[in-house]
């Protein structure tokens, strides 16, 4: 079985539903997994729930619930949140499942047998909210040293089993040195190295059995420490000790993501040491991302500042009128784009709505709406014939920078590349002025401009698909490309719109009225682009340039060799003019004589079929044919029309 690109998130404590802080890890992991699929790389994405924490049991008891019933319902609500954020995981592991418990117990037994686990007496300070033991010297004012916690700790003295972590310090340091991309970002890697160099202590990995947790095999009065239990999920779900083929196809993990709080001590020290003890390969990359904060404070349920992704999506949808599917995508987009992966990001609804308006309503939305609007006005909504797109260099440059960003685990850089291309598309339209090309009848050039803009939109839709899957589908649908497989290698191809269905424009990102403020209006209708509006509107000075006059037809006669034309003699008051008009299919010559008409008197004279026509008579057209314009009541020939 070929190796799949295996991506994991931490498994979440189920004491509450996710806020944007912990949803972040899963969203970014999903973007990487979808990116793999887009690149044709087989991917496997694991997430799940960490259910044996003592705080979980405490939360259940405080609600008068059985812990198992409690975790069943909370684990289900996690799945629901992921579903609502379009998270496409391949497996969801729960630490209360037998497939996990069996492996944890087997590993415990193996490490005990080989001497990596031993029994001893432990005396230490335990922080229950952090599920961590601390030395007396580590405490701050007698409390938990974690700056986010600082809660009271309990002195625990009991006979326990220990994992011989102290034996792995040198091997870990050597491994980190020899594998420069193992721990990222660099700043956090340095933290890990510093932590290991201080000297690693053996870790107590059991607790007294109070009825919740995985019992120690052969010593049922104890349960296995929740972190030892939880870290094993990454291999138990991958088939370790249960499905050799599955395990070969998945392990070692390619990308393990987590927040910075659980990066140094647990994922970069304890976890690789456990794998070394089991003689298993270490994951290729461990990345510790930053925190989402609000006004500089970490977002967390306990601080009461938690904002849920569902709340963000709903508020955006209500303010803008964007569909729920697109609004969910915007949450994903914002979290991926707003901050550099690895560093902290400060959340506010203002920056959220600001990014929506500028990147989505303005840049992407504008490119899509103006292009489809013009396609409908200039080409009856029909896709232009394929040609050598004029923005191909920009598309290829974006592809290169996008891949570079994703491969460097910098999703915001990948998105920057897409937006550079989108903005090049908008500028291209501005510079090429297709409305002008249309006016001047430069059909071929117009076709090429339309094709190039559409090809860029299609490329953008494919590139954003790992981040905004619903929006990507919607854009492709509007281009008549529903149901096509999304293929990276297909971004530039000879005929991207071959056999495309009907093009249907429908604004996706209605603008929000003011910065972070409610918008009263409904989504915009298919608005013509700003430049087109400029074309539609003329200034009063422009209008004043037209010399519109009332004329009276004195005679009308056919022009030889021209089926449609009459040569009219028109009284303009101070002079008599000859004007050619294509009225023959609609009016008898006799009928026209004596009629008052509206004439553009200062139009440059033009020779038509050998006759010099000096001026133009105005007419309108609907499905019943052509009618010439006439003053509602008698006006003297030569009267100015204003
Ligand atoms: N259960 C452990 C993980 C065990 S993995 C073997 C755990 N769970 S958690 O629910 O508390 O946190 C899950 C993830 O959410 C962690 O990666 C954590 O860093 C992340 N975040 C929690 N709050 C966060 C922010 N405010 N911002 C960004 N990520 C944060 O730890």
XYZ file of C-alpha atoms and ligand atoms in Angstrom:
673
model
C 0.000 0.000 0.000
C 1.463 3.379 -0.949
C 2.212 5.886 1.761
C -0.383 8.561 2.332
C 0.362 12.056 3.488
C -0.798 11.792 7.097
C -1.924 14.952 8.889
C -3.100 15.189 12.489
C -4.579 17.754 14.844
C -4.446 17.488 18.610
C -7.424 15.627 19.956
C -9.651 18.021 21.827
C -10.736 17.966 25.417
C -14.459 17.595 25.315
C -15.264 19.801 28.285
C -16.653 22.377 25.859
C -17.329 22.998 22.189
C -14.568 24.636 20.107
C -13.970 28.375 19.864
C -12.002 29.924 17.013
C -8.741 29.341 18.897
C -8.973 25.576 18.880
C -10.945 25.421 15.629
C -7.905 27.090 14.053
C -5.697 23.976 14.301
C -8.354 21.863 12.628
C -9.143 24.395 9.896
C -5.483 24.751 8.928
C -5.023 20.977 8.996
C -8.056 20.636 6.718
C -6.586 23.216 4.311
C -3.346 21.226 4.104
C -5.219 17.979 3.593
C -7.370 19.483 0.821
C -4.247 20.986 -0.722
C -2.701 17.496 -0.905
C -5.797 16.179 -2.628
C -5.724 19.074 -5.081
C -2.113 18.226 -5.890
C -3.092 14.578 -6.446
C -1.249 13.445 -3.279
C -3.137 10.768 -1.301
C -3.925 12.329 2.047
C -5.206 11.090 5.388
C -6.445 13.534 7.949
C -7.054 12.526 11.562
C -8.740 14.454 14.330
C -10.670 13.376 17.401
C -11.492 13.889 21.050
C -9.441 13.442 24.233
C -11.925 12.062 26.702
C -10.088 10.768 29.777
C -9.054 14.055 31.374
C -9.932 14.365 35.064
C -11.552 17.711 34.263
C -13.911 15.899 31.895
C -15.014 13.575 34.668
C -15.345 16.575 37.005
C -17.465 18.488 34.445
C -19.729 15.447 33.989
C -20.174 14.983 37.722
C -20.946 18.672 38.235
C -23.794 18.250 35.739
C -24.948 15.068 37.452
C -24.084 13.035 34.343
C -22.298 9.757 33.814
C -18.879 10.659 32.273
C -19.365 8.302 29.329
C -22.798 9.762 28.455
C -21.312 13.212 28.842
C -18.369 12.550 26.484
C -20.626 10.802 23.972
C -22.730 13.906 23.569
C -19.789 16.333 23.560
C -17.787 14.295 21.101
C -20.830 14.337 18.813
C -21.064 18.112 19.114
C -17.402 18.406 18.069
C -18.142 16.397 14.965
C -21.078 18.670 14.245
C -18.904 21.790 14.543
C -16.359 20.280 12.153
C -19.106 19.345 9.740
C -20.422 22.905 9.871
C -16.944 24.172 9.000
C -16.679 21.714 6.094
C -13.816 19.836 7.748
C -13.163 16.769 5.622
C -11.383 14.454 8.069
C -10.718 10.824 7.150
C -10.888 9.453 10.676
C -12.137 10.690 14.014
C -10.657 8.943 17.020
C -12.100 8.958 20.511
C -9.830 7.847 23.341
C -12.748 5.970 24.906
C -12.927 3.645 21.902
C -11.679 0.050 22.377
C -9.411 0.364 19.288
C -7.506 3.046 21.177
C -7.658 1.678 24.722
C -6.311 -1.719 23.640
C -3.285 -0.150 21.969
C -2.558 2.119 24.962
C -2.587 -0.857 27.307
C -0.428 -2.955 24.960
C 2.131 -0.140 24.672
C 2.158 0.335 28.434
C 2.857 -3.360 28.906
C 5.581 -3.432 26.271
C 7.405 -0.410 27.733
C 7.063 -1.849 31.247
C 8.524 -5.148 30.066
C 11.441 -3.450 28.351
C 12.180 -1.168 31.326
C 11.134 2.180 29.817
C 8.337 2.248 32.376
C 9.073 1.506 36.054
C 7.231 1.805 39.356
C 8.219 4.354 42.000
C 6.854 6.810 44.546
C 5.891 10.169 43.239
C 5.508 13.403 45.101
C 4.679 16.468 43.045
C 2.334 19.364 42.372
C -0.483 18.619 39.989
C -2.486 21.193 38.051
C -5.776 19.593 37.158
C -6.922 22.155 34.485
C -3.554 21.717 32.688
C -3.304 17.993 33.471
C 0.383 18.563 34.286
C 2.779 17.823 37.142
C 5.182 20.528 38.242
C 8.201 20.604 40.510
C 7.954 22.825 43.588
C 10.657 25.034 42.031
C 8.531 25.572 38.916
C 5.472 26.959 40.767
C 4.711 30.680 40.650
C 3.439 32.000 44.000
C 2.517 28.429 44.837
C 0.282 28.172 41.750
C 0.440 26.652 38.283
C 3.329 28.284 36.355
C 1.379 28.290 33.054
C 0.791 32.038 32.476
C -2.648 31.294 31.009
C -3.672 29.341 34.118
C -2.060 30.372 37.428
C -4.626 28.285 39.293
C -3.964 26.450 42.607
C -2.153 23.118 42.355
C -2.525 20.025 44.542
C 0.270 18.126 46.240
C 0.043 14.551 45.080
C 2.048 11.783 46.685
C 1.436 8.308 45.441
C 3.042 5.217 44.127
C 3.133 5.538 40.408
C 4.542 4.244 37.180
C 7.124 6.405 35.462
C 8.206 6.811 31.887
C 11.997 7.021 31.652
C 12.039 10.341 29.774
C 15.421 11.273 31.273
C 17.049 8.571 29.140
C 16.040 10.284 25.883
C 17.390 13.832 26.217
C 20.592 13.310 24.230
C 18.906 11.284 21.500
C 16.220 13.931 21.154
C 18.765 16.724 20.872
C 20.727 14.787 18.256
C 17.561 14.075 16.270
C 16.478 17.715 16.331
C 19.947 18.774 15.192
C 20.011 16.270 12.323
C 16.453 17.041 11.160
C 16.226 20.804 10.856
C 12.600 20.689 9.616
C 11.332 18.411 12.375
C 10.247 21.200 14.724
C 8.799 24.460 13.440
C 8.815 27.405 13.684
C 12.480 27.998 14.460
C 11.768 30.121 17.546
C 9.776 27.348 19.169
C 12.369 24.749 18.188
C 14.892 26.777 20.172
C 12.536 26.712 23.144
C 12.388 22.923 22.917
C 16.170 22.628 22.738
C 16.473 24.879 25.799
C 13.881 22.822 27.675
C 15.640 19.528 26.926
C 19.054 20.946 27.771
C 17.829 21.867 31.266
C 17.648 18.123 31.877
C 14.575 15.921 31.460
C 12.894 14.308 34.443
C 11.080 10.996 34.299
C 7.326 11.471 33.976
C 4.685 9.964 36.204
C 2.259 8.284 33.821
C -0.377 6.829 36.162
C -2.976 8.107 38.626
C -5.156 6.519 41.243
C -8.186 4.930 39.592
C -11.261 6.973 40.485
C -13.365 5.320 37.827
C -12.372 7.350 34.770
C -9.431 6.564 32.468
C -7.668 3.560 30.941
C -6.713 1.061 33.669
C -3.067 0.049 33.987
C -2.846 -3.524 32.701
C -2.321 -5.846 35.672
C -2.730 -3.003 38.207
C -6.346 -1.928 37.939
C -6.159 0.359 40.954
C -4.479 2.842 38.654
C -5.318 4.567 35.387
C -2.936 5.791 32.706
C -2.049 9.508 32.676
C -4.213 11.346 30.162
C -1.283 12.717 28.088
C 0.367 9.292 27.751
C -3.034 7.950 26.696
C -3.858 10.857 24.352
C -0.582 11.072 22.426
C -0.940 7.426 21.442
C -4.076 8.341 19.421
C -1.843 9.313 16.511
C -0.680 5.717 16.112
C -3.677 3.797 17.460
C -5.868 5.446 14.798
C -3.194 4.654 12.203
C -3.505 0.933 12.902
C -0.499 0.404 15.176
C -0.646 -3.146 16.586
C -3.987 -3.721 14.892
C -3.656 -3.225 11.147
C -0.125 -3.488 9.772
C -1.036 -2.421 6.223
C -2.873 0.653 7.395
C 0.004 1.547 9.668
C 2.564 1.197 6.873
C 0.432 3.411 4.665
C 0.231 6.151 7.302
C 3.154 6.189 9.668
C 5.295 8.254 10.106
C 2.923 11.217 10.141
C 3.895 13.919 7.687
C 2.428 16.855 9.540
C 1.337 17.146 13.167
C -0.178 20.481 14.100
C -0.846 21.911 17.538
C -0.885 25.167 19.464
C 2.211 26.493 21.191
C 0.915 25.575 24.672
C 1.216 21.866 23.991
C 4.218 21.996 21.679
C 7.363 22.040 23.839
C 6.757 19.693 26.735
C 4.256 17.266 25.241
C 4.600 17.046 21.465
C 8.286 17.856 20.996
C 9.699 16.045 24.005
C 7.423 13.442 25.579
C 5.881 12.231 22.309
C 9.081 11.698 20.277
C 10.677 10.015 23.321
C 7.706 7.610 23.502
C 8.138 6.855 19.789
C 11.861 6.303 20.257
C 11.097 3.877 23.100
C 8.734 2.011 20.755
C 11.372 2.047 18.045
C 9.060 3.896 15.688
C 9.988 6.618 13.246
C 9.300 10.194 14.334
C 6.809 12.416 12.485
C 8.283 14.452 9.634
C 7.093 17.830 10.864
C 5.671 19.098 14.127
C 4.376 22.645 13.967
C 3.404 24.712 16.976
C 1.200 27.575 15.882
C 0.469 30.766 17.788
C -2.597 31.716 19.789
C -5.623 33.662 18.726
C -6.159 36.485 21.134
C -8.792 39.156 21.659
C -7.330 42.491 22.738
C -4.080 40.630 23.342
C -5.639 38.016 25.647
C -5.700 34.340 24.691
C -9.150 33.251 23.597
C -10.418 30.677 26.000
C -13.676 29.568 27.468
C -12.418 30.154 31.000
C -11.638 33.814 30.223
C -15.171 34.282 28.912
C -13.927 35.806 25.642
C -14.571 32.804 23.414
C -15.994 33.449 19.959
C -17.207 30.414 18.084
C -16.706 29.942 14.341
C -20.456 29.413 13.986
C -21.114 32.774 15.627
C -18.653 34.499 13.276
C -20.228 32.903 10.223
C -23.753 33.708 11.318
C -22.992 37.340 12.109
C -21.249 37.774 8.770
C -24.144 36.209 6.932
C -26.632 38.483 8.693
C -24.602 41.634 8.069
C -23.668 41.018 4.475
C -26.357 38.746 3.081
C -23.696 36.209 2.027
C -24.976 32.623 2.032
C -24.270 30.444 5.104
C -21.930 28.238 3.025
C -19.887 31.207 1.838
C -19.894 32.763 5.333
C -18.392 29.561 6.749
C -15.724 29.728 4.093
C -14.976 33.318 5.044
C -14.223 32.217 8.622
C -11.761 29.651 7.261
C -10.271 32.211 4.893
C -9.893 34.854 7.584
C -8.147 32.523 10.019
C -5.760 31.269 7.334
C -5.006 34.684 5.798
C -5.039 37.099 8.687
C -1.945 35.913 10.487
C 1.343 34.191 9.708
C 1.042 30.560 10.716
C 3.175 30.188 13.824
C 2.708 33.631 15.338
C -0.175 34.943 17.442
C -3.117 36.680 15.774
C -5.494 39.147 17.366
C -9.137 38.657 16.445
C -11.712 41.395 16.110
C -14.970 41.567 14.203
C -13.656 44.763 12.586
C -10.679 43.002 10.996
C -12.932 40.084 10.056
C -15.462 42.279 8.259
C -12.662 44.465 6.882
C -10.960 41.513 5.253
C -14.281 40.289 3.908
C -15.008 43.657 2.296
C -11.544 44.253 0.885
C -10.347 40.810 -0.209
C -13.636 39.154 -1.032
C -16.289 41.767 -1.873
C -13.805 44.130 -3.548
C -11.033 42.037 -5.065
C -12.350 38.575 -5.841
C -16.038 39.542 -5.972
C -15.354 42.488 -8.233
C -13.258 40.463 -10.665
C -15.982 37.850 -10.882
C -18.965 40.202 -11.100
C -17.504 42.667 -13.571
C -16.256 39.890 -15.838
C -19.513 37.964 -15.866
C -21.439 41.238 -16.175
C -19.439 42.183 -19.264
C -19.744 38.691 -20.668
C -23.486 39.047 -20.453
C -23.558 42.539 -22.010
C -20.913 42.044 -24.662
C -21.177 38.399 -25.568
C -24.731 37.341 -24.644
C -23.278 35.465 -21.659
C -21.412 33.113 -23.997
C -17.919 32.010 -23.082
C -15.316 33.287 -25.536
C -13.297 30.936 -27.731
C -10.069 29.700 -26.141
C -6.925 31.637 -26.956
C -3.504 32.257 -25.519
C -4.609 33.939 -22.262
C -2.906 37.236 -21.639
C -2.586 36.646 -17.878
C -0.868 33.285 -18.056
C 2.389 34.569 -16.657
C 0.536 35.981 -13.643
C -1.302 32.672 -13.185
C 1.909 30.628 -13.397
C 3.706 32.985 -11.007
C 0.825 32.600 -8.560
C 0.990 28.815 -8.858
C 4.701 28.803 -8.072
C 4.400 31.139 -5.088
C 1.326 29.279 -3.813
C 3.098 25.914 -3.819
C 6.163 27.490 -2.230
C 3.940 28.887 0.538
C 2.083 25.641 1.191
C 5.247 23.544 1.159
C 6.780 25.952 3.676
C 3.632 25.580 5.845
C 2.791 29.220 5.278
C -0.835 29.181 4.080
C -1.126 32.960 4.288
C 1.709 33.267 1.762
C -0.118 30.914 -0.589
C -3.202 33.102 -0.294
C -1.142 36.252 -0.816
C -0.046 34.745 -4.142
C -3.664 34.146 -5.200
C -4.590 37.711 -4.363
C -1.636 39.108 -6.289
C -3.060 37.279 -9.299
C -6.636 38.459 -8.634
C -5.457 42.044 -8.379
C -3.495 41.645 -11.607
C -6.773 40.469 -13.173
C -8.612 43.565 -11.980
C -5.843 45.845 -13.215
C -5.786 44.051 -16.560
C -9.484 44.761 -17.090
C -8.976 48.363 -16.071
C -6.083 48.773 -18.519
C -7.676 46.922 -21.428
C -11.032 48.699 -21.056
C -13.162 46.011 -22.730
C -16.115 48.458 -22.925
C -13.993 50.542 -25.259
C -13.072 47.504 -27.338
C -16.749 46.680 -27.599
C -17.596 50.195 -28.668
C -14.897 50.158 -31.313
C -15.976 46.742 -32.561
C -12.547 45.162 -31.835
C -14.076 41.733 -31.438
C -10.979 39.593 -31.355
C -9.245 41.717 -28.744
C -12.420 41.791 -26.681
C -12.629 37.976 -26.846
C -9.045 37.668 -25.680
C -9.578 40.042 -22.752
C -12.713 38.231 -21.662
C -11.031 34.844 -21.984
C -7.993 35.993 -19.987
C -10.132 37.389 -17.175
C -12.260 34.233 -17.051
C -9.215 31.992 -17.074
C -7.836 33.959 -14.101
C -11.103 33.600 -12.194
C -11.124 29.873 -12.857
C -7.508 29.616 -11.643
C -8.424 31.557 -8.490
C -11.416 29.270 -7.852
C -9.171 26.213 -8.038
C -6.433 27.749 -5.894
C -8.794 28.840 -3.114
C -10.536 25.454 -2.999
C -8.527 24.088 -0.020
C -9.449 27.200 1.966
C -12.916 28.052 0.671
C -14.393 24.859 -0.746
C -17.973 26.132 -1.062
C -16.988 29.424 -2.643
C -14.724 27.637 -5.082
C -17.625 25.412 -6.172
C -19.969 28.374 -6.467
C -17.561 30.321 -8.691
C -16.993 27.308 -10.925
C -20.751 26.836 -11.112
C -21.198 30.419 -12.252
C -18.598 29.768 -14.957
C -20.643 26.791 -16.132
C -18.052 24.345 -14.805
C -20.027 22.532 -12.099
C -19.036 19.026 -11.240
C -15.599 19.176 -12.859
C -12.785 17.603 -10.838
C -10.486 20.198 -9.327
C -7.020 19.547 -10.643
C -3.986 21.684 -10.030
C -2.286 20.554 -13.233
C -5.353 21.609 -15.148
C -5.196 25.271 -14.134
C -3.577 26.225 -17.421
C -4.983 24.117 -20.229
C -5.820 24.577 -23.884
C -9.581 24.889 -23.469
C -10.593 25.453 -19.855
C -14.234 26.075 -20.801
C -14.708 23.134 -23.128
C -18.303 21.863 -22.918
C -19.056 24.374 -20.185
C -22.682 24.784 -19.154
C -24.608 28.009 -18.871
C -22.819 30.971 -17.286
C -24.887 32.374 -14.460
C -23.784 35.416 -12.540
C -24.924 35.876 -8.958
C -22.937 38.085 -6.563
C -21.333 35.904 -3.891
C -19.899 38.519 -1.535
C -22.365 41.382 -0.980
C -20.493 44.251 0.634
C -21.032 45.062 4.275
C -22.177 48.664 4.675
C -19.700 50.151 7.129
C -16.640 48.988 8.977
C -17.942 46.402 11.412
C -21.456 47.778 11.177
C -24.746 46.283 10.234
C -25.847 46.710 6.676
C -29.505 47.373 6.060
C -29.501 46.736 2.377
C -29.924 43.448 0.603
C -27.187 41.888 -1.511
C -26.233 43.917 -4.530
C -27.833 43.071 -7.785
C -25.532 42.222 -10.660
C -23.928 45.640 -10.689
C -21.911 46.725 -13.665
C -18.270 47.351 -12.825
C -17.227 50.861 -11.922
C -15.677 51.474 -15.322
C -18.809 50.312 -17.078
C -20.808 52.720 -14.997
C -18.479 55.460 -16.112
C -19.313 54.364 -19.649
C -23.042 54.468 -19.002
C -23.000 57.877 -17.391
C -21.959 60.999 -19.203
C -21.581 64.410 -17.656
C -23.987 67.225 -18.382
C -21.148 68.857 -20.305
C -20.965 65.750 -22.481
C -24.678 65.930 -23.126
C -24.377 69.609 -23.991
C -22.050 68.668 -26.821
C -24.948 67.083 -28.697
C -26.873 69.464 -30.914
C -30.294 67.819 -30.918
C -32.878 69.529 -33.121
C -36.379 69.039 -34.344
C -36.424 68.377 -38.079
C -39.281 68.102 -40.559
C -39.007 65.503 -43.324
C -39.538 67.204 -46.661
C -38.909 64.138 -48.832
C -37.903 60.470 -48.558
C -36.528 58.374 -51.379
C -34.797 55.016 -51.763
C -31.049 54.860 -52.344
C -30.062 52.628 -55.182
C -28.440 49.358 -54.071
C -29.334 49.863 -50.418
C -32.419 47.933 -49.249
C -32.775 49.628 -45.942
C -31.841 53.225 -46.533
C -33.859 56.320 -47.275
C -32.305 59.551 -48.383
C -34.224 62.149 -46.399
C -34.380 65.842 -47.017
C -34.939 67.493 -43.657
C -35.909 71.030 -42.771
C -33.814 72.148 -39.757
C -35.219 75.676 -39.631
C -32.180 77.676 -40.707
C -31.085 75.086 -43.270
C -32.096 71.975 -45.196
C -30.090 68.797 -44.684
C -29.622 65.449 -46.411
C -29.723 62.612 -43.878
C -29.507 58.872 -44.623
C -31.656 56.679 -42.343
C -32.207 52.886 -42.226
C -36.004 53.211 -42.066
C -37.025 51.519 -45.311
C -37.911 48.132 -43.708
C -40.202 49.876 -41.230
C -41.898 52.802 -42.942
C -43.249 53.633 -46.382
C -41.541 56.688 -47.878
C -44.857 58.554 -48.219
C -45.702 58.008 -44.561
C -42.480 59.677 -43.516
C -42.899 62.845 -45.486
C -44.191 65.687 -43.291
C -43.265 64.001 -40.027
C -41.332 65.788 -37.286
C -38.248 63.901 -36.109
C -35.324 64.282 -33.696
C -31.963 64.874 -35.344
C -28.376 64.954 -34.045
C -27.413 67.974 -36.036
C -23.714 68.231 -35.227
C -22.686 64.689 -36.177
C -19.742 64.617 -38.516
C -20.967 64.259 -42.149
C -20.412 60.800 -43.587
C -20.660 59.368 -47.079
C -23.067 56.404 -47.230
C -23.613 54.649 -50.586
C -22.335 57.693 -52.377
C -24.657 60.080 -50.500
C -23.230 62.525 -47.963
C -25.349 62.183 -44.825
C -25.212 65.230 -42.558
C -26.806 64.293 -39.222
C -28.691 61.341 -37.807
C -32.344 60.807 -37.006
C -33.121 59.047 -33.740
C -35.205 55.921 -33.441
C -35.875 53.240 -30.836
C -36.353 49.527 -31.144
C -38.197 46.786 -29.276
C -39.442 43.337 -30.263
C -42.162 44.928 -32.426
C -39.664 46.754 -34.566
C -38.225 50.232 -35.041
C -40.036 53.514 -34.360
C -38.617 56.966 -34.987
C -38.756 59.618 -32.282
C -41.113 62.536 -32.732
C -42.021 65.530 -30.464
C -45.200 64.877 -28.536
C -46.716 68.070 -30.032
C -45.799 70.376 -32.873
C -42.394 72.084 -32.459
C -40.967 74.333 -35.153
C -38.199 72.863 -37.339
C -34.778 73.684 -35.870
C -36.075 73.794 -32.229
C -33.313 72.808 -29.830
C -33.898 69.689 -27.757
C -32.451 69.726 -24.246
N -6.340 17.396 24.646
C -5.176 18.175 24.484
C -4.419 17.756 23.268
C -4.008 16.318 23.235
S -3.243 15.899 21.743
C -2.603 14.416 21.982
C -5.530 19.639 24.372
N -6.773 19.914 24.000
S -7.390 21.374 23.904
O -8.765 21.155 23.542
O -7.176 22.073 25.130
O -6.630 22.162 22.814
C -6.630 21.770 21.490
C -5.868 22.724 20.597
O -6.422 24.015 20.586
C -4.412 22.909 20.989
O -3.603 22.838 19.824
C -4.369 24.304 21.528
O -3.120 24.899 21.382
C -5.386 24.965 20.641
N -5.875 26.212 21.206
C -6.657 26.414 22.305
N -6.854 27.752 22.454
C -6.218 28.420 21.465
C -6.171 29.751 21.053
N -6.753 30.720 21.711
N -5.533 30.019 19.887
C -4.994 29.048 19.099
N -5.029 27.786 19.473
C -5.493 27.466 20.722
O -4.676 20.479 24.609
